[in-house]
Amino acid sequence: AVPSLALVVWLAEHNMMPFLEPYQINRILAFTNPGKYAELNLQQDNSKMAIGSGRLYGKGLFNDTAISVKNGNFLSEEHTDFIFSVIGEELGFIGALLVIFLFVALLLRGIYVAANARDKFGSMLVVGVIVQITLQAALNIAVVTNTIPNTGISLPFFSSGGTSLVMLLCEMGVVLNVSRQSAVKRL
């Protein structure tokens, strides 16, 4: 994996990746060399500052200070991909941990539902839905904290976007249906 990653970075630096768009190459370069491409990494840097400025308890829900992420225009679209920054700023470390705990609880409950499903299809369906949601959440949080390059993945159930929310709710409806049928089986 390390030689492959080094090859990808080298190809990106020499503009030899025809299957990637220029903005995707810029995201890779900004992640691997933040000093040289500081202007491309500005959104993630501001995101980390917002999370850090929340400290333990945060600045307060819906704060309206001029130096907040929302009001200071430090992030271009904070209500979509970088909503975790706003959560970290307004609710602090405790609020951010609460959001992560909710996703872990969803994962554990999904594993429980999958283990008690009536048939293998229901079990695999629940596993697929829960893995998709928790992986999406983990990737979003990793992007916001600058652990991985910017990917444009939203935070499930928190980011703005009607279509994403509708699809997530449909997926959760399927999980609840499998859970309901497994409860009927035990009666």
Coordinates of N, CA and C in Angstrom, one line a residue, residues 50-114:
A50 N -12.2 25.5 13.9 CA -13.5 25.6 14.4 C -13.8 24.6 15.5
I51 N -13.4 23.3 15.2 CA -13.5 22.2 16.2 C -12.8 22.5 17.5
G52 N -11.5 23.0 17.3 CA -10.7 23.3 18.4 C -11.2 24.5 19.2
S53 N -11.8 25.5 18.6 CA -12.3 26.7 19.3 C -13.5 26.3 20.2
G54 N -14.2 25.2 19.9 CA -15.3 24.8 20.7 C -14.9 24.3 22.1
R55 N -13.7 23.9 22.2 CA -13.1 23.4 23.5 C -14.0 22.3 24.0
L56 N -14.2 22.2 25.3 CA -14.9 21.1 26.0 C -16.4 21.2 25.8
Y57 N -16.9 22.3 26.1 CA -18.4 22.5 26.1 C -19.0 23.3 24.9
G58 N -18.1 23.9 24.1 CA -18.6 24.6 22.9 C -18.9 26.1 23.2
K59 N -19.2 26.8 22.2 CA -19.6 28.2 22.3 C -21.1 28.4 22.5
G60 N -21.8 27.3 22.4 CA -23.3 27.4 22.6 C -24.0 27.2 21.3
L61 N -25.1 26.5 21.4 CA -25.9 26.2 20.2 C -26.4 27.4 19.6
F62 N -26.3 27.5 18.3 CA -26.8 28.7 17.5 C -26.1 30.0 17.9
N63 N -24.8 29.9 18.3 CA -24.2 31.2 18.7 C -24.1 32.1 17.5
D64 N -24.1 33.4 17.7 CA -24.1 34.4 16.6 C -22.9 35.3 16.7
T65 N -21.7 34.8 17.2 CA -20.5 35.6 17.3 C -20.0 35.8 15.9
A66 N -19.3 36.9 15.6 CA -18.8 37.2 14.3 C -17.6 36.2 13.9
I67 N -17.0 35.7 14.9 CA -15.8 34.8 14.6 C -16.2 33.3 14.5
S68 N -17.5 33.0 14.5 CA -17.9 31.6 14.4 C -17.8 31.2 12.9
V69 N -17.8 29.9 12.7 CA -17.7 29.3 11.4 C -18.8 29.8 10.5
K70 N -20.0 29.8 11.1 CA -21.2 30.1 10.3 C -21.2 31.6 9.9
N71 N -21.0 32.4 10.9 CA -21.1 33.9 10.6 C -19.9 34.5 10.0
G72 N -18.7 33.9 10.2 CA -17.5 34.5 9.7 C -17.1 34.1 8.3
N73 N -18.0 33.2 7.7 CA -17.7 32.7 6.3 C -16.3 32.1 6.2
F74 N -15.9 31.4 7.2 CA -14.6 30.7 7.2 C -14.7 29.4 6.4
L75 N -15.9 28.8 6.4 CA -16.2 27.6 5.5 C -17.2 28.0 4.5
S76 N -17.0 27.6 3.3 CA -17.9 28.0 2.2 C -19.3 27.4 2.4
E77 N -19.4 26.1 2.7 CA -20.7 25.4 2.8 C -20.7 24.6 4.1
E78 N -20.7 25.3 5.2 CA -20.6 24.6 6.5 C -21.8 23.7 6.8
H79 N -22.9 23.9 6.2 CA -24.1 23.2 6.5 C -24.2 21.8 5.8
T80 N -23.3 21.6 4.9 CA -23.3 20.4 4.1 C -22.2 19.5 4.6
D81 N -21.0 19.5 3.9 CA -20.0 18.5 4.2 C -19.3 18.8 5.5
F82 N -19.2 20.0 6.0 CA -18.5 20.3 7.1 C -19.4 20.7 8.3
I83 N -20.5 20.0 8.4 CA -21.4 20.3 9.6 C -20.8 19.8 10.9
F84 N -19.9 18.8 10.8 CA -19.3 18.3 12.1 C -18.4 19.4 12.7
S85 N -17.9 20.3 11.9 CA -17.1 21.5 12.4 C -18.0 22.4 13.2
V86 N -19.2 22.6 12.7 CA -20.2 23.5 13.4 C -20.6 22.8 14.7
I87 N -20.8 21.5 14.6 CA -21.1 20.7 15.9 C -20.0 20.8 16.9
G88 N -18.8 20.7 16.4 CA -17.6 20.8 17.3 C -17.5 22.2 17.9
E89 N -17.8 23.2 17.1 CA -17.6 24.6 17.6 C -18.8 24.9 18.6
E90 N -20.0 24.6 18.2 CA -21.1 25.0 19.1 C -21.3 24.1 20.3
L91 N -21.1 22.8 20.2 CA -21.3 21.9 21.3 C -20.0 21.4 21.9
G92 N -18.9 21.7 21.3 CA -17.6 21.3 21.9 C -17.3 19.9 21.8
F93 N -16.3 19.5 22.5 CA -15.8 18.1 22.5 C -16.9 17.1 22.9
I94 N -17.6 17.5 23.9 CA -18.7 16.7 24.5 C -19.7 16.4 23.4
G95 N -20.2 17.5 22.7 CA -21.1 17.3 21.6 C -20.6 16.5 20.4
A96 N -19.3 16.7 20.1 CA -18.7 15.9 19.0 C -18.7 14.4 19.4
L97 N -18.3 14.1 20.7 CA -18.3 12.8 21.2 C -19.7 12.2 21.2
L98 N -20.7 13.0 21.5 CA -22.1 12.5 21.5 C -22.5 12.1 20.1
V99 N -22.1 12.9 19.1 CA -22.5 12.5 17.7 C -21.8 11.2 17.3
I100 N -20.5 11.1 17.7 CA -19.8 9.8 17.4 C -20.4 8.7 18.1
F101 N -20.8 8.9 19.3 CA -21.5 7.8 20.1 C -22.8 7.4 19.5
L102 N -23.5 8.3 18.9 CA -24.8 8.0 18.3 C -24.5 7.1 17.1
F103 N -23.5 7.3 16.3 CA -23.2 6.5 15.2 C -22.7 5.1 15.6
V104 N -21.9 5.1 16.7 CA -21.5 3.8 17.3 C -22.7 3.0 17.8
A105 N -23.6 3.7 18.4 CA -24.8 3.0 18.9 C -25.6 2.5 17.7
L106 N -25.7 3.2 16.7 CA -26.4 2.8 15.5 C -25.8 1.5 14.9
L107 N -24.4 1.5 14.9 CA -23.7 0.4 14.4 C -23.9 -0.9 15.2
L108 N -23.9 -0.7 16.6 CA -24.1 -1.8 17.5 C -25.5 -2.4 17.4
R109 N -26.5 -1.5 17.3 CA -27.9 -1.9 17.2 C -28.1 -2.6 15.8
G110 N -27.4 -2.1 14.8 CA -27.5 -2.7 13.5 C -26.9 -4.1 13.5
I111 N -25.8 -4.3 14.2 CA -25.2 -5.7 14.3 C -26.2 -6.6 15.0
Y112 N -26.8 -6.1 16.1 CA -27.8 -6.9 16.8 C -29.0 -7.3 16.0
V113 N -29.5 -6.3 15.2 CA -30.6 -6.6 14.3 C -30.2 -7.6 13.2
A114 N -29.0 -7.5 12.7 CA -28.6 -8.4 11.7 C -28.4 -9.8 12.2

